[in-house]
Coordinates of N, CA and C in Angstrom, one line a residue:
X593 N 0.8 -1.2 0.0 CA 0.0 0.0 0.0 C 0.9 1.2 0.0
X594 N 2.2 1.2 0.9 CA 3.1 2.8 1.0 C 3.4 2.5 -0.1
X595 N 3.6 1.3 -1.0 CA 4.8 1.7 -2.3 C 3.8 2.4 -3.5
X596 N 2.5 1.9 -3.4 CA 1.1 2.4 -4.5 C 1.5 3.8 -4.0
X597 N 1.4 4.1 -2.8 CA 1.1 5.8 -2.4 C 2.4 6.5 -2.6
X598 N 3.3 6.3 -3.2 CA 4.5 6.6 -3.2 C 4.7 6.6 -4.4
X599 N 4.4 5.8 -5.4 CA 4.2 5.7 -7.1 C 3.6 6.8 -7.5
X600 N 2.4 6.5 -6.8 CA 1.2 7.9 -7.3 C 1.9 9.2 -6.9
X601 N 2.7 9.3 -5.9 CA 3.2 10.9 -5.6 C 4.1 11.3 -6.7
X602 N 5.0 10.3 -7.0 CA 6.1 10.5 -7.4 C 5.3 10.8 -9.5
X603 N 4.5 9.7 -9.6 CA 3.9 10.5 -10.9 C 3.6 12.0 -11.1
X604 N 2.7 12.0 -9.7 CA 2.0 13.5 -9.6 C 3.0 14.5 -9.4
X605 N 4.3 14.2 -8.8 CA 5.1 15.3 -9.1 C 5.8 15.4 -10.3
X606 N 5.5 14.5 -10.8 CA 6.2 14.3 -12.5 C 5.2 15.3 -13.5
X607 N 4.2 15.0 -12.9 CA 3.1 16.0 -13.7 C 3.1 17.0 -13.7
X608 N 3.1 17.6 -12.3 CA 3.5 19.2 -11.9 C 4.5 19.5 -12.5
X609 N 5.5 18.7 -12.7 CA 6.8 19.4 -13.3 C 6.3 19.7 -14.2
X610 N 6.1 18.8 -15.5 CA 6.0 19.1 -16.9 C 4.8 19.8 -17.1
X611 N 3.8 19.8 -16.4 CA 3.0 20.8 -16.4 C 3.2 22.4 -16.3
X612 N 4.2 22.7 -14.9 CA 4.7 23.8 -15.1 C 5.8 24.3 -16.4
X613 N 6.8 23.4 -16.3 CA 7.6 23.5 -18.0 C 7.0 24.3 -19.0
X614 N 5.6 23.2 -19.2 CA 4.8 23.7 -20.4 C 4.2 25.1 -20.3
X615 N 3.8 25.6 -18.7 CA 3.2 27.0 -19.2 C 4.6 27.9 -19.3
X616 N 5.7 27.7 -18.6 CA 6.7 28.5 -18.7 C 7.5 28.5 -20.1
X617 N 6.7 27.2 -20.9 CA 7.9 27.7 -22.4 C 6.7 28.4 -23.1
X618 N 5.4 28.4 -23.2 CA 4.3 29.3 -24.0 C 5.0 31.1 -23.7
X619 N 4.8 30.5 -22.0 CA 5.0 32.4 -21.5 C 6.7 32.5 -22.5
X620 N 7.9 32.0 -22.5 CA 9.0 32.0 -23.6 C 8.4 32.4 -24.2
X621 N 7.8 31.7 -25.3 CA 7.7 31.9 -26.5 C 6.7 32.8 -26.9
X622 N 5.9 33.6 -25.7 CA 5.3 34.6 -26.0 C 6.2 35.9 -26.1
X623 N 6.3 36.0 -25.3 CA 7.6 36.7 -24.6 C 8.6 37.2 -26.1
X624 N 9.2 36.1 -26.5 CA 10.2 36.0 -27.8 C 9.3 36.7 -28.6
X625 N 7.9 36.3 -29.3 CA 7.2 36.6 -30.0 C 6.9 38.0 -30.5
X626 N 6.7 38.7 -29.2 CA 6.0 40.5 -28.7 C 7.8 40.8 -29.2
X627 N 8.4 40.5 -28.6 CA 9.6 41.0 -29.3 C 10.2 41.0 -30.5
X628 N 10.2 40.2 -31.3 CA 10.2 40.2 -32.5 C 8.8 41.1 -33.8
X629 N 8.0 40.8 -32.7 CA 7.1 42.4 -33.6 C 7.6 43.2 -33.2
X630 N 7.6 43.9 -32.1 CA 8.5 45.3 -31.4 C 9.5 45.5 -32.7
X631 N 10.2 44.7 -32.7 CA 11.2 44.7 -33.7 C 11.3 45.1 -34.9
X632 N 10.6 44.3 -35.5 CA 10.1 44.4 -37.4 C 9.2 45.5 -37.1
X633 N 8.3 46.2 -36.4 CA 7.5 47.3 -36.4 C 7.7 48.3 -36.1
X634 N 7.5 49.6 -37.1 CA 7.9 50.9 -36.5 C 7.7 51.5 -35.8
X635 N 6.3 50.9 -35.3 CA 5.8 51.8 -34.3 C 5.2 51.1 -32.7
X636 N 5.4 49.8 -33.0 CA 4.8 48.8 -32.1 C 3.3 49.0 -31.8
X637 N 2.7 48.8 -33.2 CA 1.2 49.2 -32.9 C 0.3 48.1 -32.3
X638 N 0.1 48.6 -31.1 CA -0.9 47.4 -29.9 C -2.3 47.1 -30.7
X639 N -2.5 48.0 -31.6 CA -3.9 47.8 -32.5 C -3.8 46.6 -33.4
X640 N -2.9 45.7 -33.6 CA -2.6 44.7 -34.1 C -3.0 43.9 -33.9
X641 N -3.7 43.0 -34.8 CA -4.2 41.4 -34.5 C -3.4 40.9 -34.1
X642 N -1.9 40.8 -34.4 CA -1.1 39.6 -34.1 C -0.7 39.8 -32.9
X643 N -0.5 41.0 -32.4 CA -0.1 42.1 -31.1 C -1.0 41.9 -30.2
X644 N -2.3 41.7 -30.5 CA -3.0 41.1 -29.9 C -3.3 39.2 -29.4
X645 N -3.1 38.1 -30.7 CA -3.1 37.3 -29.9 C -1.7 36.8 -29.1
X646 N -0.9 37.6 -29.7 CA 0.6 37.1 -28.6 C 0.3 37.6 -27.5
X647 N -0.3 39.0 -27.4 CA -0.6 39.6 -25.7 C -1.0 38.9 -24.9
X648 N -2.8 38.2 -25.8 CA -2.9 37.2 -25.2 C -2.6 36.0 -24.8
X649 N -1.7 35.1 -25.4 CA -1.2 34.0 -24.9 C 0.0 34.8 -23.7
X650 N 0.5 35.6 -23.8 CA 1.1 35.8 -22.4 C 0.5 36.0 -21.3
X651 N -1.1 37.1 -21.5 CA -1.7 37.0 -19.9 C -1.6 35.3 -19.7
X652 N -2.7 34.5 -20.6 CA -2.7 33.2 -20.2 C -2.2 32.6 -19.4
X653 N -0.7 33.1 -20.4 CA 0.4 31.7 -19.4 C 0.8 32.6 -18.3
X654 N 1.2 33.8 -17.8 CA 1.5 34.6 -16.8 C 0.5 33.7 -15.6
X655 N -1.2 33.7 -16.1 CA -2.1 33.8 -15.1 C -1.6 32.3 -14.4
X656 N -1.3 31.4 -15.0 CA -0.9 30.1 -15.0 C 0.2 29.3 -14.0
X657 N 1.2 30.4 -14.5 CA 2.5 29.9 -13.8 C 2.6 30.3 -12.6
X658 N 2.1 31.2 -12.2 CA 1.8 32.0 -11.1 C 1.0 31.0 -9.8
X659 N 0.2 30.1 -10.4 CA -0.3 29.6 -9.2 C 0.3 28.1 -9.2
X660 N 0.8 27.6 -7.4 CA 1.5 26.5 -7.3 C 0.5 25.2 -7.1
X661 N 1.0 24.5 -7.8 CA 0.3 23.4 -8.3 C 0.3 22.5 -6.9
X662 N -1.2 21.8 -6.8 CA -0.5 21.1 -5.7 C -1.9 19.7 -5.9
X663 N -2.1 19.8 -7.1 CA -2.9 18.7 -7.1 C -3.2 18.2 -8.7
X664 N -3.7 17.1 -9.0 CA -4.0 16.7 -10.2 C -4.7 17.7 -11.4
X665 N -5.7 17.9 -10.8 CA -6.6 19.2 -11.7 C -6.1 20.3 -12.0
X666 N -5.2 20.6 -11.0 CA -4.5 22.1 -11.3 C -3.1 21.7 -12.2
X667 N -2.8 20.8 -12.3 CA -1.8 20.5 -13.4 C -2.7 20.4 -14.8
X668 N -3.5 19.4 -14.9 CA -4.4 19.9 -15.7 C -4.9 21.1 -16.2
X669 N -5.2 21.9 -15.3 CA -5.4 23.4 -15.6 C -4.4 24.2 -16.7
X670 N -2.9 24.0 -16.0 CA -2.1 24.3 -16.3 C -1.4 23.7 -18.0
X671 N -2.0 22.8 -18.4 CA -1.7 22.1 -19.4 C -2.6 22.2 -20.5
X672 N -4.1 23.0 -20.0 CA -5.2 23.2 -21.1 C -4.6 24.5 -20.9
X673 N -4.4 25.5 -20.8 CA -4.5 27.1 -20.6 C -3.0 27.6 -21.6
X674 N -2.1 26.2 -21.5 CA -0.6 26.8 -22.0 C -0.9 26.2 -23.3
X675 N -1.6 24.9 -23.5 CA -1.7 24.6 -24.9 C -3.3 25.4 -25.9
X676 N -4.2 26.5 -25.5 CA -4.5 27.2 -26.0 C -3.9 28.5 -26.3
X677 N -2.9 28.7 -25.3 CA -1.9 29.6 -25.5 C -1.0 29.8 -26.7
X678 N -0.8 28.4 -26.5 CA 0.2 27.9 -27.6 C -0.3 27.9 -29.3
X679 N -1.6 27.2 -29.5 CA -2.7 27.8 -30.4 C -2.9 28.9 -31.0
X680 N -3.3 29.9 -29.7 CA -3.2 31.1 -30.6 C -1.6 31.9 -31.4
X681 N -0.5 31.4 -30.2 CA 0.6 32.2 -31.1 C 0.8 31.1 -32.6
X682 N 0.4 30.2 -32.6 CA 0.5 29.3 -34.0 C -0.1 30.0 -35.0
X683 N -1.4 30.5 -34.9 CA -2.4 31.2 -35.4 C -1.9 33.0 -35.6
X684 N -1.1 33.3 -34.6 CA -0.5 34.7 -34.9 C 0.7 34.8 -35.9
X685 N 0.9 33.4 -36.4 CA 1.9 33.4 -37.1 C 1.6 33.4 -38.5
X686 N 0.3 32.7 -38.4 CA -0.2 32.9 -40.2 C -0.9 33.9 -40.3
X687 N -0.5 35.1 -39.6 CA -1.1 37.0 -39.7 C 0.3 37.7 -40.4
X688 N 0.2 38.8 -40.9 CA 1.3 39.8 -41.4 C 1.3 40.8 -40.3
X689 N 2.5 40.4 -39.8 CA 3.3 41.4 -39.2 C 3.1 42.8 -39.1
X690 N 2.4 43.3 -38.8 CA 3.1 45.1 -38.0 C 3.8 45.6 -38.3
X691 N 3.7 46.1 -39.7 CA 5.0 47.5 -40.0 C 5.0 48.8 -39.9
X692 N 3.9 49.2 -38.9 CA 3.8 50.7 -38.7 C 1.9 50.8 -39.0
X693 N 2.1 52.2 -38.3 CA 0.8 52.7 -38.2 C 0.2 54.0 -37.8
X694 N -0.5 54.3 -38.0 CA -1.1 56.0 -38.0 C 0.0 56.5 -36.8
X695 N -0.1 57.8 -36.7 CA 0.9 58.1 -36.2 C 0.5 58.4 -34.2
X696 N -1.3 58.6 -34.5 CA -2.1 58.4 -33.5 C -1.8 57.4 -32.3
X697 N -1.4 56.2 -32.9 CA -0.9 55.1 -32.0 C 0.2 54.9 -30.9
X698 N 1.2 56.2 -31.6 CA 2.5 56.2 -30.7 C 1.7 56.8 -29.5
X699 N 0.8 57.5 -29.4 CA 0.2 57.7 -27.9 C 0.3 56.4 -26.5
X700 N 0.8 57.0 -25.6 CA 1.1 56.0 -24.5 C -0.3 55.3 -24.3
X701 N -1.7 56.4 -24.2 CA -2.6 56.1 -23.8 C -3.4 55.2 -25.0
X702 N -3.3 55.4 -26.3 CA -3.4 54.5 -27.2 C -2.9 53.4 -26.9
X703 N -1.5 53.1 -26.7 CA -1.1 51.7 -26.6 C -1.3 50.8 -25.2
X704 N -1.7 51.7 -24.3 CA -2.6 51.5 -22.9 C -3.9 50.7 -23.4
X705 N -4.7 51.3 -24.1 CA -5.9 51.0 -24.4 C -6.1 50.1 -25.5
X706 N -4.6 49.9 -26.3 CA -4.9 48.6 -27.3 C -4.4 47.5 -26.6
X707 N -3.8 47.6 -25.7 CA -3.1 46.5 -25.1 C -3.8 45.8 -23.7
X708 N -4.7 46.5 -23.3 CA -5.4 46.2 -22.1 C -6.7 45.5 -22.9
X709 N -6.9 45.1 -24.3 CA -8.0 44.4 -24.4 C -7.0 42.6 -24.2
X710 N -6.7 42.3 -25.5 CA -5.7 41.1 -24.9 C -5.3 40.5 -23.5
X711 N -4.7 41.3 -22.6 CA -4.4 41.0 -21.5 C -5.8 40.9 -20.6
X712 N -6.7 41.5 -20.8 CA -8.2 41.3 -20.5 C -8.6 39.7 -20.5
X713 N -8.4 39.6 -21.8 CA -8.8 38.6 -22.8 C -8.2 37.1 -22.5
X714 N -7.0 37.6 -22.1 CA -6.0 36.4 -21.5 C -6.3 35.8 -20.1
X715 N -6.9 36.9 -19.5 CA -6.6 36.5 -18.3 C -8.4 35.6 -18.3
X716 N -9.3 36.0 -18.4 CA -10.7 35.8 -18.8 C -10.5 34.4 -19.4
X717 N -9.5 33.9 -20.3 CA -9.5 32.4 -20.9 C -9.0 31.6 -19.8
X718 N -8.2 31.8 -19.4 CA -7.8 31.0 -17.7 C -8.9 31.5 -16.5
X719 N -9.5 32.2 -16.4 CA -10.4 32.0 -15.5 C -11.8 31.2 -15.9
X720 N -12.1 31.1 -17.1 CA -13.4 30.9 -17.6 C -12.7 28.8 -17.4
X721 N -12.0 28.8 -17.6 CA -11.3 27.1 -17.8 C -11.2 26.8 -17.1
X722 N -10.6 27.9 -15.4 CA -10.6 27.1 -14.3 C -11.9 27.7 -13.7
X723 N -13.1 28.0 -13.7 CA -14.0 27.6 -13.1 C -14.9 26.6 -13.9
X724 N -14.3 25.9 -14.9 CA -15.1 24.8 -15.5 C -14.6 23.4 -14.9
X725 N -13.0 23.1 -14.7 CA -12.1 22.0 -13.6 C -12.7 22.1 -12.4
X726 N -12.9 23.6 -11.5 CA -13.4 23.9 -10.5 C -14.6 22.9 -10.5
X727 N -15.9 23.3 -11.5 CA -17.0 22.8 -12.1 C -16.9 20.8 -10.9
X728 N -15.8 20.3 -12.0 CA -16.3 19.3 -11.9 C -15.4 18.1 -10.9
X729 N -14.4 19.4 -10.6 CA -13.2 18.8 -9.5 C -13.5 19.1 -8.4
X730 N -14.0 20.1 -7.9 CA -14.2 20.8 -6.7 C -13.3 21.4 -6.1
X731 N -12.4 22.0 -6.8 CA -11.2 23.0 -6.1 C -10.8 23.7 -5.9
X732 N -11.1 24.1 -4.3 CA -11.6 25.6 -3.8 C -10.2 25.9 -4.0
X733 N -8.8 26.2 -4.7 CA -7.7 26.6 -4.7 C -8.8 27.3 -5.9
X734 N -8.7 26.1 -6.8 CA -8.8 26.6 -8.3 C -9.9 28.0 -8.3
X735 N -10.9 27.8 -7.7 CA -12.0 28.2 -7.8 C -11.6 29.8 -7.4
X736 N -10.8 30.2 -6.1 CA -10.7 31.3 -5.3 C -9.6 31.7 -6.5
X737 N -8.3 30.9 -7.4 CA -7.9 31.7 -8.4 C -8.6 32.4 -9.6
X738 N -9.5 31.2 -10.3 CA -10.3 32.0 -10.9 C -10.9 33.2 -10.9
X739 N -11.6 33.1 -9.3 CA -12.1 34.5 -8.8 C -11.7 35.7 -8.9
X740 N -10.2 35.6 -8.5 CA -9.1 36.3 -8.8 C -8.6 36.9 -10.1
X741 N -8.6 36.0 -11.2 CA -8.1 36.3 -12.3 C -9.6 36.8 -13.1
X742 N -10.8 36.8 -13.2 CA -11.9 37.4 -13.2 C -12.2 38.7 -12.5
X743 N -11.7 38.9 -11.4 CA -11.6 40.5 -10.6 C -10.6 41.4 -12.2
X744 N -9.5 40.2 -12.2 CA -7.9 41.5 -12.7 C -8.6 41.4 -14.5
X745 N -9.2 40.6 -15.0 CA -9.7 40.9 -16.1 C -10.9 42.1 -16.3
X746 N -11.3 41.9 -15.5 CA -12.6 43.1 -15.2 C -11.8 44.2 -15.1
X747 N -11.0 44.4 -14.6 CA -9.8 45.6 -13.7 C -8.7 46.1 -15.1
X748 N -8.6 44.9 -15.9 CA -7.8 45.1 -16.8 C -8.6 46.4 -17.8
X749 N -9.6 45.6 -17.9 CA -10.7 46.1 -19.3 C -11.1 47.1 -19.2
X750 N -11.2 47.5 -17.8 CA -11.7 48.9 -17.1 C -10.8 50.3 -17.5
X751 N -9.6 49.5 -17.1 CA -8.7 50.8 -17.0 C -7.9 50.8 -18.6
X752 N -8.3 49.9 -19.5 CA -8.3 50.5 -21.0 C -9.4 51.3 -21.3
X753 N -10.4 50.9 -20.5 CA -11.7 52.1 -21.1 C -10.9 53.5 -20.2
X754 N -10.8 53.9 -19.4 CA -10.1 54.8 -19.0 C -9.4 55.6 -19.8
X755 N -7.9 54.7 -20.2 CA -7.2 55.1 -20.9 C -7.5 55.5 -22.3
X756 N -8.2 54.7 -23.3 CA -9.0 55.3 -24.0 C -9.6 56.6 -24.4
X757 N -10.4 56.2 -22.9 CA -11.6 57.9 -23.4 C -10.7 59.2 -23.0
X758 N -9.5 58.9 -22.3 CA -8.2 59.9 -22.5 C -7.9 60.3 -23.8
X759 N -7.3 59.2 -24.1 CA -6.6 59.3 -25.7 C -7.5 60.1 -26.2
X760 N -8.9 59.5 -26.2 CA -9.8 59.7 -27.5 C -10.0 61.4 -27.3
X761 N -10.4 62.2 -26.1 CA -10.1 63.4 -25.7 C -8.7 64.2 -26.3
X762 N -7.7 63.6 -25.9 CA -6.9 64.4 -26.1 C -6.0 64.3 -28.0
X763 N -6.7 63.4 -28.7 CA -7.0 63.5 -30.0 C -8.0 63.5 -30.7
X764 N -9.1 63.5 -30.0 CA -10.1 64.1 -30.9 C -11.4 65.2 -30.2
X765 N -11.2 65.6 -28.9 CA -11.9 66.5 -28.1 C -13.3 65.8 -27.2
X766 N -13.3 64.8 -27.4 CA -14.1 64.1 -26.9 C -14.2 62.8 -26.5
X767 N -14.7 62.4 -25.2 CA -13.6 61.0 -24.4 C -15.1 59.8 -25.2
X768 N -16.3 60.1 -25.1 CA -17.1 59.0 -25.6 C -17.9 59.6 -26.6
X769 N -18.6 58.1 -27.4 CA -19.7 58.4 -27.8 C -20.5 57.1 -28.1
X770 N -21.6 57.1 -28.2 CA -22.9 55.9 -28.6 C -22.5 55.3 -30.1
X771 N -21.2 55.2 -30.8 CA -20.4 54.3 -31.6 C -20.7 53.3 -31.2
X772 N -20.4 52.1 -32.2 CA -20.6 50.5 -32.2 C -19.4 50.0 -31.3
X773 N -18.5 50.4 -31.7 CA -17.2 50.4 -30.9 C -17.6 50.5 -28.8
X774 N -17.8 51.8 -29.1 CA -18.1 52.3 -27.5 C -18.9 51.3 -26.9
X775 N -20.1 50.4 -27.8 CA -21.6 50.1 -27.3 C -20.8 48.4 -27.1
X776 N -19.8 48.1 -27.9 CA -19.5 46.7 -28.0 C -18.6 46.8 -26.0
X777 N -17.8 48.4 -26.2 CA -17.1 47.8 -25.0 C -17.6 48.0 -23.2
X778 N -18.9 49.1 -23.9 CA -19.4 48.4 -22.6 C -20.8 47.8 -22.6
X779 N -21.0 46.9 -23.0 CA -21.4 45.4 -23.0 C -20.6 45.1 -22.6
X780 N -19.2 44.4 -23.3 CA -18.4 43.8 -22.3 C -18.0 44.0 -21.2
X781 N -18.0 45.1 -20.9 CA -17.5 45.6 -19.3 C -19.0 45.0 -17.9
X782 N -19.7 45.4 -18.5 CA -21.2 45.1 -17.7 C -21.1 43.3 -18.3
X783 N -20.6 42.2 -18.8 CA -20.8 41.0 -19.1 C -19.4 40.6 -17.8
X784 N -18.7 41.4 -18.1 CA -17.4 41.3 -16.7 C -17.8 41.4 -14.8
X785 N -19.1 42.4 -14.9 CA -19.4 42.7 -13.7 C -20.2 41.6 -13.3
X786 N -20.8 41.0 -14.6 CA -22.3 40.2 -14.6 C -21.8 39.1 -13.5
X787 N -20.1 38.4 -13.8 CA -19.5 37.1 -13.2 C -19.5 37.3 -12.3
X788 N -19.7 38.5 -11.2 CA -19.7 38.4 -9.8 C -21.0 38.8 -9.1
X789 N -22.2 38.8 -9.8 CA -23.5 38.9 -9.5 C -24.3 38.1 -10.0
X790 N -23.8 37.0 -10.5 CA -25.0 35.9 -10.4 C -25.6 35.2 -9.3
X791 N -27.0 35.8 -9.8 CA -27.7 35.1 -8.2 C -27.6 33.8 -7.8
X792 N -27.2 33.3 -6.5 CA -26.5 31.8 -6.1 C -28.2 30.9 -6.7
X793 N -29.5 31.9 -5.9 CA -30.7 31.2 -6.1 C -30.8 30.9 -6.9
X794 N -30.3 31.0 -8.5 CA -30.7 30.9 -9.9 C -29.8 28.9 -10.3
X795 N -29.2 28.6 -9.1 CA -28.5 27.4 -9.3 C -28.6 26.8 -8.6
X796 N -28.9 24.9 -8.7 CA -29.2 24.1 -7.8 C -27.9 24.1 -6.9
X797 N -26.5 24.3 -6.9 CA -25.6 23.9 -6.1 C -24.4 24.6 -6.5
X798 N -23.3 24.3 -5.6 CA -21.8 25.1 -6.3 C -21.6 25.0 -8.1
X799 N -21.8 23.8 -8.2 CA -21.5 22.8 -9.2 C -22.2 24.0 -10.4
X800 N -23.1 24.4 -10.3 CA -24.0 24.9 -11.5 C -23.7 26.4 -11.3
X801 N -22.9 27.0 -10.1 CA -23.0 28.3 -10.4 C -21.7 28.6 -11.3
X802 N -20.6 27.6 -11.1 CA -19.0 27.8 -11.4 C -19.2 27.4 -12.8
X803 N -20.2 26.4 -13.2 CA -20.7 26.8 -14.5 C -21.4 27.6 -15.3
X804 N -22.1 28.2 -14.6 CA -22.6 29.7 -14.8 C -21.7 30.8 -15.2
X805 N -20.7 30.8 -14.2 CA -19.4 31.9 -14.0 C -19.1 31.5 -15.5
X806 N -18.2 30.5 -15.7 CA -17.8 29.7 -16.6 C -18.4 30.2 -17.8
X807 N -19.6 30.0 -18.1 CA -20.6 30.5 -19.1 C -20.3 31.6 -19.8
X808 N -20.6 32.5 -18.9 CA -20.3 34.4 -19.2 C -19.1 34.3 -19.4
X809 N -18.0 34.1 -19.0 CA -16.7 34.0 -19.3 C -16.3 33.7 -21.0
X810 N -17.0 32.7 -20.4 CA -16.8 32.0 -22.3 C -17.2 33.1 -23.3
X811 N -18.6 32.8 -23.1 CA -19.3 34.2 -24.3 C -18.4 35.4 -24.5
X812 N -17.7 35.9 -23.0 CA -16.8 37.4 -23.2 C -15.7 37.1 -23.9
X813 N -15.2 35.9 -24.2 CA -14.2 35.4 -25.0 C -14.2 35.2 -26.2
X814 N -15.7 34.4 -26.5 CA -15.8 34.4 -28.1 C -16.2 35.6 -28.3
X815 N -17.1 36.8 -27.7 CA -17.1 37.6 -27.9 C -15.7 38.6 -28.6
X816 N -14.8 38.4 -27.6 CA -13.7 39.3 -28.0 C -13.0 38.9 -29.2
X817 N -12.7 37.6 -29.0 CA -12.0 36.9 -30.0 C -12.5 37.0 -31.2
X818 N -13.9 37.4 -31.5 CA -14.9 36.9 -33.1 C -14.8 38.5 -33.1
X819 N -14.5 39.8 -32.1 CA -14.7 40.7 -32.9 C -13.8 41.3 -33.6
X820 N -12.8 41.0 -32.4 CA -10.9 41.4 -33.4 C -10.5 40.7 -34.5
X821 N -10.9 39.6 -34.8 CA -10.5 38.4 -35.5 C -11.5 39.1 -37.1
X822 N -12.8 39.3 -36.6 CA -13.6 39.6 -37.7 C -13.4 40.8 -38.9

């Protein structure tokens, strides 16, 4: 019986390893990636699709590596989050490059505000995945990180609208308006607040609200993803 319990440890630390490996070579290779556009681009424009899904595979894997594994599911976690990570930089590879761009862009608060959707977006894909493990593992680690990375996504997205309706002010005299654009981002902002105000009564048990959470999450993702992409 000690030698089974002893097998099993010694796998499950084998897991954690290579589980963490894996989000730490996406976060590399993200990492590498943003740098090499920086590079080839004149202007490092954040308004970039490709700028965009490399951003995002780094929130991903950042959100990832960050929390210490200490059980099956969360290695799991760790190995779905770094291999859709990995996906999308595959996918930023069959885009053209960033050679420059209006000159509006070089604004700090521009690239504040093109770069806080992605990192939004990043962090939103790892929370939305770990309250679905949570879902069906029961893992109040997993669960209270999600919570977490759901607060800094909301927090992220917020303070791009901030920075934004700055920019937009101090190049064009006016911070909003009832644009498609404006109307898309806050929807999402109010679909961000939505994840921490669903009523518990509306679900028979834990189980159905972390699917719930889960839910909205997702939709703010294909949301974001189908509209940059589109």
């Amino acid at each position: 019986m000690n030698d089974v319990s002893l097998n099993q440890t010694s796998v499950l630390e084998q897991n954690f390893i290579i589980a963490r490996l894996a989000g730490l070579v996406v976060l590399a290779l993200s990492v590498m990636a943003l740098i090499l556009i920086n590079a080839n681009s004149l202007l490092f424009p954040g308004s970039s699709v490709t700028t965009y899904l490399v951003v995002t595979a780094i929130a991903s894997s950042l959100s990832v590596c960050v929390l210490p594994i200490r059980s099956g599911i969360q290695a799991r976690y760790v190995w779905i989050v770094s291999g859709l990570g990995l996906l999308l930089l595959i996918y930023s590879k069959t885009l053209e490059p960033p050679m420059g761009d209006s000159a509006m862009l070089t604004s700090l608060w521009a690239q504040l505000f093109f770069l806080s959707r992605p990192i939004a977006l990043g962090l939103a894909i790892a929370a939305c995945i770990g309250y679905l493990l949570h879902a069906f593992g029961r893992d109040a680690r997993l669960e209270s990180h999600s919570h977490l990375l759901s607060l800094l996504a909301g927090t992220a997205f917020l303070g791009g609208e901030i920075a934004g309706s700055y920019w937009a002010f101090i190049g064009w005299g006016r911070s909003w308006s009832w644009s498609g654009h404006f109307f898309f981002s806050a929807l999402t902002y109010l679909l961000f607040i939505l994840v921490f105000h669903l009523p518990k009564a509306w679900f028979a048990n834990g189980k159905a609200l972390a699917l719930g959470k889960a839910a909205v999450l997702g939709f703010i993702c294909v949301l974001m993803l189908g509209y940059r992409l589109s």
